[in-house]
Amino acid sequence: MRIGLLSFTFLLFFACKEDKTNTDKNTHFESSISQDSIVRDSTLNHDKKVPKKTFRTFEGLADTTFVRLADFSDGFAYDMRYATDNNFLEEKVYECGECYTRVKTAKALLTANADFKGKGVKIKFFDCYRPNSIQYKMWEIVPNSQYVANPEKGSIHNKGGAVDITLVDMDGKELDMGTDFDFFGKRAYHDNFDLPQNILDNRKLLKETMEKHGFWSIRTEWWHYNLSAASNDKVANFKWACE
Ligand SMILES: [Zn+2]
């Protein structure tokens, strides 16, 4: 009996010791966490000190100057299809995808996008200014004026006054417009009303807002918008630098 009691006391002693060791470990562990937290917090504080991206302004720029939209706002989304082979040509025709337009087009796009944002959506670009040499390249692949503007005459894309766009929500999800970009067929026509109501509503939102900000559309492509004030500009062949 006495031996039993002794063993029990002995066990209790070690059990307590074990507990204490665990407590020590835990304390040590907790202190490591708080050390880490301090390090992490100081990293966060460091991040906070990094200045926010500053954007260019239009001050001093002529209305016909070519500018890159991303230098003026981070409020747009981009999927520059001709810089990939995911387009109707099935060929990559740009070395890199950038959205350039003339200043007056950029200004109108910024005000249109502010309007869209008030409705919980924003502009996503598929194509913007297209150098005339690229128009020649596209014409070589598809020499059919039903699909590609003849480069001799040029398109408003070559003038820096046209954009191919859709709308996305604030999470980047595309609104349903009924067809993909560059779908050539009746389903892409503005005057095709034989479509579900939500698609008609989405196209209406896009068209009415763009028209309000100085753009006009073409009947057969729901994604294409021309700036009215750009029609008299010259076809250009300015090329942007790729990093
Ligand atoms: Zn277009």
CSV table of C-alpha atoms and ligand atoms in Angstrom, one decimal:
chain,number,residue,atom,x,y,z
A,1,MET,CA,0.0,0.0,0.0
A,2,ARG,CA,2.8,2.4,1.0
A,3,ILE,CA,4.7,1.4,-2.2
A,4,GLY,CA,1.6,2.1,-4.2
A,5,LEU,CA,1.1,5.5,-2.7
A,6,LEU,CA,4.8,6.3,-3.2
A,7,SER,CA,4.5,5.4,-6.9
A,8,PHE,CA,1.4,7.5,-7.2
A,9,THR,CA,3.1,10.5,-5.7
A,10,PHE,CA,6.1,9.9,-8.0
A,11,LEU,CA,3.9,9.7,-11.0
A,12,LEU,CA,2.1,12.9,-9.9
A,13,PHE,CA,5.4,14.6,-9.6
A,14,PHE,CA,6.5,13.7,-13.1
A,15,ALA,CA,3.1,14.4,-14.5
A,16,CYS,CA,3.3,17.9,-13.0
A,17,LYS,CA,6.8,18.4,-14.3
A,18,GLU,CA,5.7,17.3,-17.7
A,19,ASP,CA,2.8,19.8,-17.5
A,20,LYS,CA,5.2,22.5,-16.5
A,21,THR,CA,7.5,21.6,-19.4
A,22,ASN,CA,4.5,21.8,-21.8
A,23,THR,CA,3.6,25.1,-20.3
A,24,ASP,CA,7.1,26.4,-20.8
A,25,LYS,CA,7.1,25.1,-24.4
A,26,ASN,CA,3.8,26.8,-25.0
A,27,THR,CA,5.0,30.0,-23.4
A,28,HIS,CA,8.1,29.8,-25.6
A,29,PHE,CA,5.9,29.0,-28.7
A,30,GLU,CA,3.6,32.0,-27.9
A,31,SER,CA,6.5,34.2,-27.6
A,32,SER,CA,7.8,33.1,-31.0
A,33,ILE,CA,4.5,33.9,-32.5
A,34,SER,CA,4.5,37.3,-31.0
A,35,GLN,CA,8.0,37.8,-32.3
A,36,ASP,CA,6.9,36.8,-35.7
A,37,SER,CA,3.9,39.1,-35.4
A,38,ILE,CA,6.2,42.0,-34.6
A,39,VAL,CA,8.3,41.2,-37.7
A,40,ARG,CA,5.1,40.8,-39.9
A,41,ASP,CA,3.6,44.0,-38.5
A,42,SER,CA,6.8,45.9,-39.2
A,43,THR,CA,6.7,44.6,-42.8
A,44,LEU,CA,3.1,45.8,-43.1
A,45,ASN,CA,4.1,49.2,-41.7
A,46,HIS,CA,6.9,49.2,-44.2
A,47,ASP,CA,4.4,48.4,-47.0
A,48,LYS,CA,2.2,51.3,-45.9
A,49,LYS,CA,5.1,53.7,-46.4
A,50,VAL,CA,5.4,52.7,-50.1
A,51,PRO,CA,3.9,55.7,-52.0
A,52,LYS,CA,0.7,55.0,-53.9
A,53,LYS,CA,1.1,54.8,-57.7
A,54,THR,CA,0.8,58.2,-59.2
A,55,PHE,CA,-1.0,58.8,-62.5
A,56,ARG,CA,-0.2,61.2,-65.3
A,57,THR,CA,-2.5,64.1,-66.0
A,58,PHE,CA,-3.5,65.5,-69.4
A,59,GLU,CA,-2.0,68.9,-68.6
A,60,GLY,CA,-0.1,70.3,-71.5
A,61,LEU,CA,-1.0,67.3,-73.8
A,62,ALA,CA,-2.5,68.0,-77.2
A,63,ASP,CA,-5.9,66.2,-77.9
A,64,THR,CA,-4.3,64.2,-80.7
A,65,THR,CA,-1.3,62.9,-78.7
A,66,PHE,CA,-1.1,59.2,-78.2
A,67,VAL,CA,-1.2,58.1,-74.5
A,68,ARG,CA,-1.4,54.8,-72.6
A,69,LEU,CA,-4.7,54.5,-70.6
A,70,ALA,CA,-2.9,52.6,-67.8
A,71,ASP,CA,-0.8,55.7,-67.1
A,72,PHE,CA,-3.9,57.7,-66.2
A,73,SER,CA,-6.0,55.2,-64.2
A,74,ASP,CA,-5.9,51.7,-62.8
A,75,GLY,CA,-9.7,51.5,-63.0
A,76,PHE,CA,-9.9,49.6,-66.3
A,77,ALA,CA,-9.6,45.9,-67.1
A,78,TYR,CA,-7.6,44.5,-70.1
A,79,ASP,CA,-7.7,41.4,-72.3
A,80,MET,CA,-5.7,42.6,-75.3
A,81,ARG,CA,-6.7,39.7,-77.6
A,82,TYR,CA,-4.5,40.6,-80.6
A,83,ALA,CA,-1.4,40.2,-78.4
A,84,THR,CA,-2.5,36.5,-78.1
A,85,ASP,CA,-3.8,34.0,-80.6
A,86,ASN,CA,-7.2,34.0,-78.9
A,87,ASN,CA,-8.8,36.0,-81.6
A,88,PHE,CA,-10.6,35.4,-84.9
A,89,LEU,CA,-7.2,35.6,-86.8
A,90,GLU,CA,-5.9,32.8,-84.6
A,91,GLU,CA,-2.6,34.7,-84.7
A,92,LYS,CA,-0.8,37.0,-82.4
A,93,VAL,CA,-0.3,40.3,-84.3
A,94,TYR,CA,1.0,42.6,-81.5
A,95,GLU,CA,4.4,42.0,-79.9
A,96,CYS,CA,2.8,43.0,-76.6
A,97,GLY,CA,-0.7,44.2,-75.6
A,98,GLU,CA,-1.1,47.8,-74.6
A,99,CYS,CA,-4.1,50.1,-74.8
A,100,TYR,CA,-3.1,53.4,-76.4
A,101,THR,CA,-5.6,56.1,-77.7
A,102,ARG,CA,-5.4,59.7,-78.6
A,103,VAL,CA,-5.8,62.1,-75.6
A,104,LYS,CA,-9.4,63.1,-76.5
A,105,THR,CA,-10.4,59.4,-76.7
A,106,ALA,CA,-8.7,58.7,-73.3
A,107,LYS,CA,-10.5,61.6,-71.7
A,108,ALA,CA,-13.9,60.3,-72.9
A,109,LEU,CA,-13.1,56.8,-71.8
A,110,LEU,CA,-12.2,58.0,-68.3
A,111,THR,CA,-15.4,59.9,-67.9
A,112,ALA,CA,-17.4,57.0,-69.3
A,113,ASN,CA,-15.7,54.6,-66.9
A,114,ALA,CA,-16.5,56.8,-63.9
A,115,ASP,CA,-20.1,56.7,-65.0
A,116,PHE,CA,-20.0,52.9,-65.3
A,117,LYS,CA,-18.4,52.6,-61.9
A,118,GLY,CA,-21.4,54.3,-60.4
A,119,LYS,CA,-23.4,51.4,-61.7
A,120,GLY,CA,-21.0,48.8,-60.3
A,121,VAL,CA,-19.2,47.9,-63.6
A,122,LYS,CA,-16.1,49.0,-65.5
A,123,ILE,CA,-14.7,48.9,-69.0
A,124,LYS,CA,-12.6,46.0,-70.2
A,125,PHE,CA,-10.6,46.5,-73.4
A,126,PHE,CA,-10.0,43.9,-76.1
A,127,ASP,CA,-8.4,46.4,-78.6
A,128,CYS,CA,-7.6,50.1,-78.7
A,129,TYR,CA,-5.3,52.1,-81.1
A,130,ARG,CA,-3.9,49.8,-83.8
A,131,PRO,CA,-0.9,50.9,-85.8
A,132,ASN,CA,-1.5,50.9,-89.5
A,133,SER,CA,1.3,48.4,-90.1
A,134,ILE,CA,-0.7,46.0,-87.9
A,135,GLN,CA,-3.7,46.6,-90.0
A,136,TYR,CA,-1.6,45.5,-93.0
A,137,LYS,CA,-0.6,42.4,-91.1
A,138,MET,CA,-4.2,41.6,-90.3
A,139,TRP,CA,-5.2,42.2,-93.9
A,140,GLU,CA,-2.6,39.7,-95.0
A,141,ILE,CA,-4.1,37.0,-92.8
A,142,VAL,CA,-7.7,37.9,-93.7
A,143,PRO,CA,-8.0,40.0,-96.9
A,144,ASN,CA,-11.7,40.4,-96.6
A,145,SER,CA,-13.3,43.9,-95.8
A,146,GLN,CA,-16.2,42.2,-94.1
A,147,TYR,CA,-13.9,41.2,-91.2
A,148,VAL,CA,-10.8,43.5,-91.5
A,149,ALA,CA,-10.7,47.2,-92.6
A,150,ASN,CA,-8.6,47.7,-95.7
A,151,PRO,CA,-5.3,49.1,-94.5
A,152,GLU,CA,-5.0,51.5,-97.5
A,153,LYS,CA,-8.0,53.3,-96.2
A,154,GLY,CA,-7.4,52.5,-92.5
A,155,SER,CA,-9.9,52.1,-89.7
A,156,ILE,CA,-10.8,54.4,-86.8
A,157,HIS,CA,-8.6,52.0,-84.7
A,158,ASN,CA,-5.7,53.2,-86.8
A,159,LYS,CA,-6.7,56.8,-86.0
A,160,GLY,CA,-6.6,56.2,-82.2
A,161,GLY,CA,-10.3,56.8,-81.9
A,162,ALA,CA,-11.9,53.3,-81.7
A,163,VAL,CA,-12.0,50.8,-78.9
A,164,ASP,CA,-13.3,47.2,-78.6
A,165,ILE,CA,-14.8,46.8,-75.1
A,166,THR,CA,-17.1,45.0,-72.8
A,167,LEU,CA,-18.1,45.5,-69.2
A,168,VAL,CA,-17.0,43.6,-66.1
A,169,ASP,CA,-18.2,43.7,-62.5
A,170,MET,CA,-15.8,44.9,-59.8
A,171,ASP,CA,-14.6,41.3,-59.4
A,172,GLY,CA,-13.6,41.2,-63.1
A,173,LYS,CA,-16.4,39.0,-64.2
A,174,GLU,CA,-17.6,39.8,-67.7
A,175,LEU,CA,-21.3,40.7,-68.2
A,176,ASP,CA,-23.1,38.5,-70.7
A,177,MET,CA,-23.2,40.3,-74.0
A,178,GLY,CA,-24.5,37.2,-75.9
A,179,THR,CA,-21.4,36.5,-77.9
A,180,ASP,CA,-17.6,36.6,-77.5
A,181,PHE,CA,-15.6,39.6,-78.9
A,182,ASP,CA,-15.1,39.3,-82.7
A,183,PHE,CA,-18.0,37.0,-83.2
A,184,PHE,CA,-19.1,37.7,-86.8
A,185,GLY,CA,-22.8,36.9,-87.1
A,186,LYS,CA,-26.3,38.2,-86.4
A,187,ARG,CA,-26.1,37.4,-82.7
A,188,ALA,CA,-23.6,40.2,-82.3
A,189,TYR,CA,-25.8,42.8,-84.1
A,190,HIS,CA,-27.2,45.8,-82.1
A,191,ASP,CA,-30.5,45.4,-83.9
A,192,ASN,CA,-30.9,41.8,-83.0
A,193,PHE,CA,-33.4,41.9,-80.2
A,194,ASP,CA,-34.1,38.1,-80.3
A,195,LEU,CA,-31.9,37.6,-77.2
A,196,PRO,CA,-32.6,37.1,-73.4
A,197,GLN,CA,-33.5,40.3,-71.6
A,198,ASN,CA,-30.4,40.3,-69.4
A,199,ILE,CA,-28.2,40.4,-72.6
A,200,LEU,CA,-30.3,43.2,-74.1
A,201,ASP,CA,-30.0,45.1,-70.8
A,202,ASN,CA,-26.2,44.7,-70.6
A,203,ARG,CA,-25.8,45.9,-74.2
A,204,LYS,CA,-28.1,48.8,-73.6
A,205,LEU,CA,-26.1,49.9,-70.5
A,206,LEU,CA,-22.9,49.7,-72.6
A,207,LYS,CA,-24.3,51.5,-75.7
A,208,GLU,CA,-26.2,54.3,-73.8
A,209,THR,CA,-23.3,55.1,-71.5
A,210,MET,CA,-20.8,55.2,-74.4
A,211,GLU,CA,-23.1,57.4,-76.5
A,212,LYS,CA,-23.5,59.8,-73.6
A,213,HIS,CA,-19.7,60.2,-73.6
A,214,GLY,CA,-19.3,61.0,-77.3
A,215,PHE,CA,-19.0,57.5,-78.9
A,216,TRP,CA,-21.0,55.9,-81.6
A,217,SER,CA,-21.4,52.3,-82.5
A,218,ILE,CA,-21.6,50.2,-85.6
A,219,ARG,CA,-24.6,48.0,-86.2
A,220,THR,CA,-22.8,44.6,-86.5
A,221,GLU,CA,-20.4,44.7,-83.5
A,222,TRP,CA,-21.7,45.2,-80.0
A,223,TRP,CA,-18.1,45.7,-78.7
A,224,HIS,CA,-16.9,48.4,-81.1
A,225,TYR,CA,-17.1,52.1,-80.3
A,226,ASN,CA,-15.8,55.1,-82.2
A,227,LEU,CA,-15.2,58.5,-80.8
A,228,SER,CA,-17.2,61.0,-82.9
A,229,ALA,CA,-14.5,63.6,-82.5
A,230,ALA,CA,-11.9,61.3,-84.0
A,231,SER,CA,-13.3,60.7,-87.5
A,232,ASN,CA,-11.2,63.5,-89.1
A,233,ASP,CA,-7.9,62.4,-87.5
A,234,LYS,CA,-5.2,60.8,-89.6
A,235,VAL,CA,-4.3,57.1,-89.8
A,236,ALA,CA,-1.2,56.7,-87.7
A,237,ASN,CA,1.6,54.2,-87.4
A,238,PHE,CA,3.0,55.1,-84.0
A,239,LYS,CA,4.3,52.0,-82.2
A,240,TRP,CA,4.5,51.5,-78.5
A,241,ALA,CA,7.6,50.1,-76.9
A,242,CYS,CA,7.4,46.6,-75.3
A,243,GLU,CA,9.3,46.0,-72.0
B,1,ZN,ZN,-13.2,47.5,-83.3
